[in-house]
Amino acid sequence: MAYKPVESYEEYLKILENYKDYKQGTYQSMTLEEKIDFFDGIHTEHVPMFDEDGNDTIGTLWDYGEISKEFIQHPEMFSLDDISKFLEMLDDNCYQPSFMNDTLKVIRSIIRYHGREGAVFFLTHLSDIPEHGQEYGLCYSFRYLIVDDVAFPYLKEAVMFVNPSIQEFILKIINGEIAGLPALSKYAKGLELERIHELKMIISHTLKN
């Protein structure tokens, strides 16, 4: 379960106290679950990056970077169920957008590794995305898959294997019919726009048959 962001400086200082003896490189001895927890902890400040003077000398930020690279480069360490753990982390209000981009890259990497099964799992677990993470989860996540030459073919296959209610929901995402979210085509150009249209046609055709 993803953390809720730290809400006060006082809470942050209490958390910081637990990391006063932290050593850079500690991530190397962590289990996968501990790394996932650390990854989300950085996003929500449950793992502090800076000391009380604002210096990034704790070592956690460096470890976060190494964990992020490991997650993206070695998706074979993840099961399909792990996709949900990262979907739950998405937060449109995250103070550092690059953290959400890291999360989307991990999700994409796991889907690429698992192929069509990964894409089907992603589509059937969109409900795991928290309400406060829908822009990243329902817009950017699709765009990350659509523009990717490896992931897009899996996504095209997957939309034909999910049930009609999910297909209809995906069409709503594409068309911008989810309250507060833009159509996928709003900022798309060239190949991305063509692929969005292709995905829409595949789903529409599948629903008719």
mmCIF file of C-alpha atoms in Angstrom:
data_model
loop_
_atom_site.group_PDB
_atom_site.id
_atom_site.type_symbol
_atom_site.label_atom_id
_atom_site.label_comp_id
_atom_site.label_asym_id
_atom_site.label_seq_id
_atom_site.Cartn_x
_atom_site.Cartn_y
_atom_site.Cartn_z
ATOM 1 C CA MET A 1 0.000 0.000 0.000
ATOM 2 C CA ALA A 2 1.410 3.384 -0.984
ATOM 3 C CA TYR A 3 2.308 5.958 1.660
ATOM 4 C CA LYS A 4 0.368 9.145 2.207
ATOM 5 C CA PRO A 5 2.666 12.176 1.811
ATOM 6 C CA VAL A 6 4.207 13.671 4.939
ATOM 7 C CA GLU A 7 2.124 16.706 5.841
ATOM 8 C CA SER A 8 4.269 18.698 8.250
ATOM 9 C CA TYR A 9 7.888 19.660 8.826
ATOM 10 C CA GLU A 10 7.634 18.349 12.369
ATOM 11 C CA GLU A 11 6.640 14.929 11.064
ATOM 12 C CA TYR A 12 9.534 15.072 8.605
ATOM 13 C CA LEU A 13 12.024 15.829 11.393
ATOM 14 C CA LYS A 14 10.784 12.812 13.361
ATOM 15 C CA ILE A 15 11.298 10.613 10.320
ATOM 16 C CA LEU A 16 14.718 12.189 9.710
ATOM 17 C CA GLU A 17 15.828 11.104 13.174
ATOM 18 C CA ASN A 18 15.478 7.461 12.094
ATOM 19 C CA TYR A 19 17.893 8.070 9.206
ATOM 20 C CA LYS A 20 20.718 9.807 11.087
ATOM 21 C CA ASP A 21 22.948 6.740 10.713
ATOM 22 C CA TYR A 22 21.896 5.874 7.153
ATOM 23 C CA LYS A 23 24.750 4.877 4.850
ATOM 24 C CA GLN A 24 24.761 5.387 1.097
ATOM 25 C CA GLY A 25 24.585 2.008 -0.612
ATOM 26 C CA THR A 26 22.281 0.475 1.986
ATOM 27 C CA TYR A 27 19.852 -0.350 -0.826
ATOM 28 C CA GLN A 28 22.161 -3.182 -1.921
ATOM 29 C CA SER A 29 21.162 -5.276 1.100
ATOM 30 C CA MET A 30 17.422 -4.547 0.815
ATOM 31 C CA THR A 31 14.851 -7.125 -0.272
ATOM 32 C CA LEU A 32 12.687 -6.308 -3.282
ATOM 33 C CA GLU A 33 9.778 -5.339 -1.030
ATOM 34 C CA GLU A 34 12.049 -3.049 0.973
ATOM 35 C CA LYS A 35 13.256 -1.402 -2.239
ATOM 36 C CA ILE A 36 9.670 -0.838 -3.413
ATOM 37 C CA ASP A 37 8.844 0.642 0.001
ATOM 38 C CA PHE A 38 11.940 2.877 -0.172
ATOM 39 C CA PHE A 39 11.065 3.959 -3.723
ATOM 40 C CA ASP A 40 7.610 5.140 -2.625
ATOM 41 C CA GLY A 41 9.030 6.543 0.618
ATOM 42 C CA ILE A 42 11.214 8.969 -1.315
ATOM 43 C CA HIS A 43 8.194 10.174 -3.306
ATOM 44 C CA THR A 44 6.222 10.884 -0.141
ATOM 45 C CA GLU A 45 9.086 12.005 2.140
ATOM 46 C CA HIS A 46 8.717 8.979 4.407
ATOM 47 C CA VAL A 47 12.309 8.418 3.361
ATOM 48 C CA PRO A 48 14.027 11.801 3.803
ATOM 49 C CA MET A 49 16.324 13.095 1.062
ATOM 50 C CA PHE A 50 17.604 16.172 2.892
ATOM 51 C CA ASP A 51 18.842 16.882 6.397
ATOM 52 C CA GLU A 52 17.447 19.671 8.561
ATOM 53 C CA ASP A 53 19.726 22.159 6.764
ATOM 54 C CA GLY A 54 18.476 21.132 3.314
ATOM 55 C CA ASN A 55 21.595 19.188 2.321
ATOM 56 C CA ASP A 56 21.307 15.916 0.411
ATOM 57 C CA THR A 57 24.135 14.275 2.341
ATOM 58 C CA ILE A 58 22.079 11.453 3.857
ATOM 59 C CA GLY A 59 22.691 9.138 0.938
ATOM 60 C CA THR A 60 19.082 8.209 0.346
ATOM 61 C CA LEU A 61 18.731 10.258 -2.842
ATOM 62 C CA TRP A 62 21.681 8.468 -4.428
ATOM 63 C CA ASP A 63 20.224 5.102 -3.402
ATOM 64 C CA TYR A 64 16.866 6.112 -4.870
ATOM 65 C CA GLY A 65 18.544 6.785 -8.200
ATOM 66 C CA GLU A 66 20.199 3.364 -8.143
ATOM 67 C CA ILE A 67 16.940 1.624 -7.215
ATOM 68 C CA SER A 68 15.086 3.461 -9.988
ATOM 69 C CA LYS A 69 17.656 2.339 -12.571
ATOM 70 C CA GLU A 70 17.525 -1.226 -11.280
ATOM 71 C CA PHE A 71 13.712 -1.317 -11.421
ATOM 72 C CA ILE A 72 13.616 0.020 -14.980
ATOM 73 C CA GLN A 73 16.494 -2.075 -16.311
ATOM 74 C CA HIS A 74 15.551 -5.355 -14.611
ATOM 75 C CA PRO A 75 11.773 -5.836 -14.883
ATOM 76 C CA GLU A 76 12.269 -9.598 -14.611
ATOM 77 C CA MET A 77 12.407 -9.154 -10.845
ATOM 78 C CA PHE A 78 8.723 -8.187 -10.799
ATOM 79 C CA SER A 79 5.563 -10.261 -11.002
ATOM 80 C CA LEU A 80 2.395 -9.023 -12.675
ATOM 81 C CA ASP A 81 0.932 -8.202 -9.258
ATOM 82 C CA ASP A 82 3.716 -5.701 -8.684
ATOM 83 C CA ILE A 83 2.223 -3.471 -11.384
ATOM 84 C CA SER A 84 -0.585 -2.653 -8.948
ATOM 85 C CA LYS A 85 1.893 -1.529 -6.294
ATOM 86 C CA PHE A 86 3.275 1.103 -8.638
ATOM 87 C CA LEU A 87 -0.154 2.157 -9.905
ATOM 88 C CA GLU A 88 -1.122 2.856 -6.278
ATOM 89 C CA MET A 89 1.836 5.246 -5.942
ATOM 90 C CA LEU A 90 0.690 7.624 -8.681
ATOM 91 C CA ASP A 91 -0.095 11.072 -7.351
ATOM 92 C CA ASP A 92 -0.973 14.085 -9.506
ATOM 93 C CA ASN A 93 0.014 16.345 -6.609
ATOM 94 C CA CYS A 94 3.501 14.914 -6.132
ATOM 95 C CA TYR A 95 5.890 17.800 -5.469
ATOM 96 C CA GLN A 96 8.470 16.327 -7.860
ATOM 97 C CA PRO A 97 7.001 15.300 -11.265
ATOM 98 C CA SER A 98 10.161 13.363 -12.164
ATOM 99 C CA PHE A 99 9.286 10.879 -9.412
ATOM 100 C CA MET A 100 6.010 10.092 -11.146
ATOM 101 C CA ASN A 101 7.832 9.790 -14.462
ATOM 102 C CA ASP A 102 10.132 7.242 -12.799
ATOM 103 C CA THR A 103 7.083 5.318 -11.598
ATOM 104 C CA LEU A 104 5.524 5.300 -15.066
ATOM 105 C CA LYS A 105 8.788 4.063 -16.555
ATOM 106 C CA VAL A 106 8.843 1.172 -14.085
ATOM 107 C CA ILE A 107 5.233 0.271 -14.951
ATOM 108 C CA ARG A 108 6.051 0.395 -18.665
ATOM 109 C CA SER A 109 9.155 -1.730 -18.177
ATOM 110 C CA ILE A 110 7.219 -4.446 -16.326
ATOM 111 C CA ILE A 111 4.542 -4.451 -19.024
ATOM 112 C CA ARG A 112 7.167 -4.719 -21.747
ATOM 113 C CA TYR A 113 8.759 -7.682 -19.986
ATOM 114 C CA HIS A 114 5.485 -9.575 -19.467
ATOM 115 C CA GLY A 115 4.144 -8.727 -22.934
ATOM 116 C CA ARG A 116 0.445 -9.036 -23.626
ATOM 117 C CA GLU A 117 -0.181 -10.472 -20.150
ATOM 118 C CA GLY A 118 1.400 -7.382 -18.648
ATOM 119 C CA ALA A 119 -0.748 -5.065 -20.747
ATOM 120 C CA VAL A 120 -3.906 -7.035 -19.919
ATOM 121 C CA PHE A 121 -3.064 -6.885 -16.200
ATOM 122 C CA PHE A 122 -2.515 -3.124 -16.464
ATOM 123 C CA LEU A 123 -5.860 -2.574 -18.213
ATOM 124 C CA THR A 124 -7.782 -4.768 -15.783
ATOM 125 C CA HIS A 125 -6.276 -3.004 -12.755
ATOM 126 C CA LEU A 126 -6.834 0.625 -13.679
ATOM 127 C CA SER A 127 -9.113 0.726 -10.634
ATOM 128 C CA ASP A 128 -5.972 0.445 -8.466
ATOM 129 C CA ILE A 129 -5.053 3.993 -9.473
ATOM 130 C CA PRO A 130 -6.014 6.369 -6.632
ATOM 131 C CA GLU A 131 -8.404 9.197 -7.400
ATOM 132 C CA HIS A 132 -5.635 11.714 -6.786
ATOM 133 C CA GLY A 133 -3.437 9.964 -9.368
ATOM 134 C CA GLN A 134 -5.754 9.734 -12.345
ATOM 135 C CA GLU A 135 -3.956 12.170 -14.621
ATOM 136 C CA TYR A 136 -0.749 10.175 -14.372
ATOM 137 C CA GLY A 137 -2.570 6.853 -14.203
ATOM 138 C CA LEU A 138 -5.211 7.285 -16.905
ATOM 139 C CA CYS A 139 -3.488 9.735 -19.256
ATOM 140 C CA TYR A 140 0.290 9.645 -18.996
ATOM 141 C CA SER A 141 0.483 5.894 -18.403
ATOM 142 C CA PHE A 142 -1.319 5.266 -21.699
ATOM 143 C CA ARG A 143 0.818 7.786 -23.534
ATOM 144 C CA TYR A 144 3.986 6.107 -22.215
ATOM 145 C CA LEU A 145 2.747 2.808 -23.697
ATOM 146 C CA ILE A 146 1.444 4.288 -26.937
ATOM 147 C CA VAL A 147 4.705 6.007 -27.895
ATOM 148 C CA ASP A 148 6.806 2.968 -27.019
ATOM 149 C CA ASP A 149 7.584 0.705 -29.988
ATOM 150 C CA VAL A 150 7.801 -2.407 -27.786
ATOM 151 C CA ALA A 151 4.812 -1.775 -25.519
ATOM 152 C CA PHE A 152 2.318 -0.497 -28.081
ATOM 153 C CA PRO A 153 1.842 -3.838 -29.924
ATOM 154 C CA TYR A 154 1.124 -5.500 -26.562
ATOM 155 C CA LEU A 155 -1.376 -2.778 -25.717
ATOM 156 C CA LYS A 156 -3.137 -3.248 -29.072
ATOM 157 C CA GLU A 157 -3.466 -6.973 -28.398
ATOM 158 C CA ALA A 158 -4.538 -6.495 -24.814
ATOM 159 C CA VAL A 159 -7.483 -4.220 -25.578
ATOM 160 C CA MET A 160 -9.062 -7.084 -27.516
ATOM 161 C CA PHE A 161 -8.796 -9.487 -24.556
ATOM 162 C CA VAL A 162 -10.363 -7.406 -21.779
ATOM 163 C CA ASN A 163 -14.086 -7.326 -21.135
ATOM 164 C CA PRO A 164 -16.360 -4.778 -22.862
ATOM 165 C CA SER A 165 -16.785 -2.604 -19.770
ATOM 166 C CA ILE A 166 -13.022 -2.045 -19.654
ATOM 167 C CA GLN A 167 -12.913 -1.415 -23.402
ATOM 168 C CA GLU A 168 -15.613 1.222 -23.030
ATOM 169 C CA PHE A 169 -13.694 2.804 -20.149
ATOM 170 C CA ILE A 170 -10.542 2.969 -22.282
ATOM 171 C CA LEU A 171 -12.530 4.723 -25.013
ATOM 172 C CA LYS A 172 -13.641 7.276 -22.444
ATOM 173 C CA ILE A 173 -10.004 7.861 -21.493
ATOM 174 C CA ILE A 174 -9.044 8.261 -25.157
ATOM 175 C CA ASN A 175 -11.924 10.636 -25.859
ATOM 176 C CA GLY A 176 -11.412 12.757 -22.754
ATOM 177 C CA GLU A 177 -14.721 11.736 -21.193
ATOM 178 C CA ILE A 178 -13.311 11.277 -17.687
ATOM 179 C CA ALA A 179 -14.069 14.327 -15.572
ATOM 180 C CA GLY A 180 -11.099 16.655 -15.266
ATOM 181 C CA LEU A 181 -8.886 14.771 -17.719
ATOM 182 C CA PRO A 182 -7.987 15.776 -21.284
ATOM 183 C CA ALA A 183 -8.398 13.559 -24.358
ATOM 184 C CA LEU A 184 -5.239 11.605 -25.122
ATOM 185 C CA SER A 185 -5.005 13.356 -28.464
ATOM 186 C CA LYS A 186 -4.890 16.858 -26.950
ATOM 187 C CA TYR A 187 -1.100 17.055 -26.829
ATOM 188 C CA ALA A 188 -0.304 14.247 -29.270
ATOM 189 C CA LYS A 189 1.330 14.677 -32.679
ATOM 190 C CA GLY A 190 2.519 12.534 -35.543
ATOM 191 C CA LEU A 191 2.961 8.840 -34.778
ATOM 192 C CA GLU A 192 1.467 9.133 -31.311
ATOM 193 C CA LEU A 193 -1.716 10.645 -32.744
ATOM 194 C CA GLU A 194 -1.893 7.901 -35.372
ATOM 195 C CA ARG A 195 -1.516 5.214 -32.720
ATOM 196 C CA ILE A 196 -4.200 6.750 -30.516
ATOM 197 C CA HIS A 197 -6.575 6.693 -33.481
ATOM 198 C CA GLU A 198 -5.583 3.087 -34.279
ATOM 199 C CA LEU A 199 -6.236 2.018 -30.696
ATOM 200 C CA LYS A 200 -9.622 3.718 -30.772
ATOM 201 C CA MET A 201 -10.559 1.940 -34.022
ATOM 202 C CA ILE A 202 -9.493 -1.467 -32.670
ATOM 203 C CA ILE A 203 -11.631 -1.048 -29.548
ATOM 204 C CA SER A 204 -14.625 0.274 -31.459
ATOM 205 C CA HIS A 205 -14.432 -2.624 -33.923
ATOM 206 C CA THR A 206 -14.076 -5.172 -31.097
ATOM 207 C CA LEU A 207 -17.116 -3.769 -29.285
ATOM 208 C CA LYS A 208 -19.243 -4.103 -32.427
ATOM 209 C CA ASN A 209 -18.376 -7.790 -32.904
#
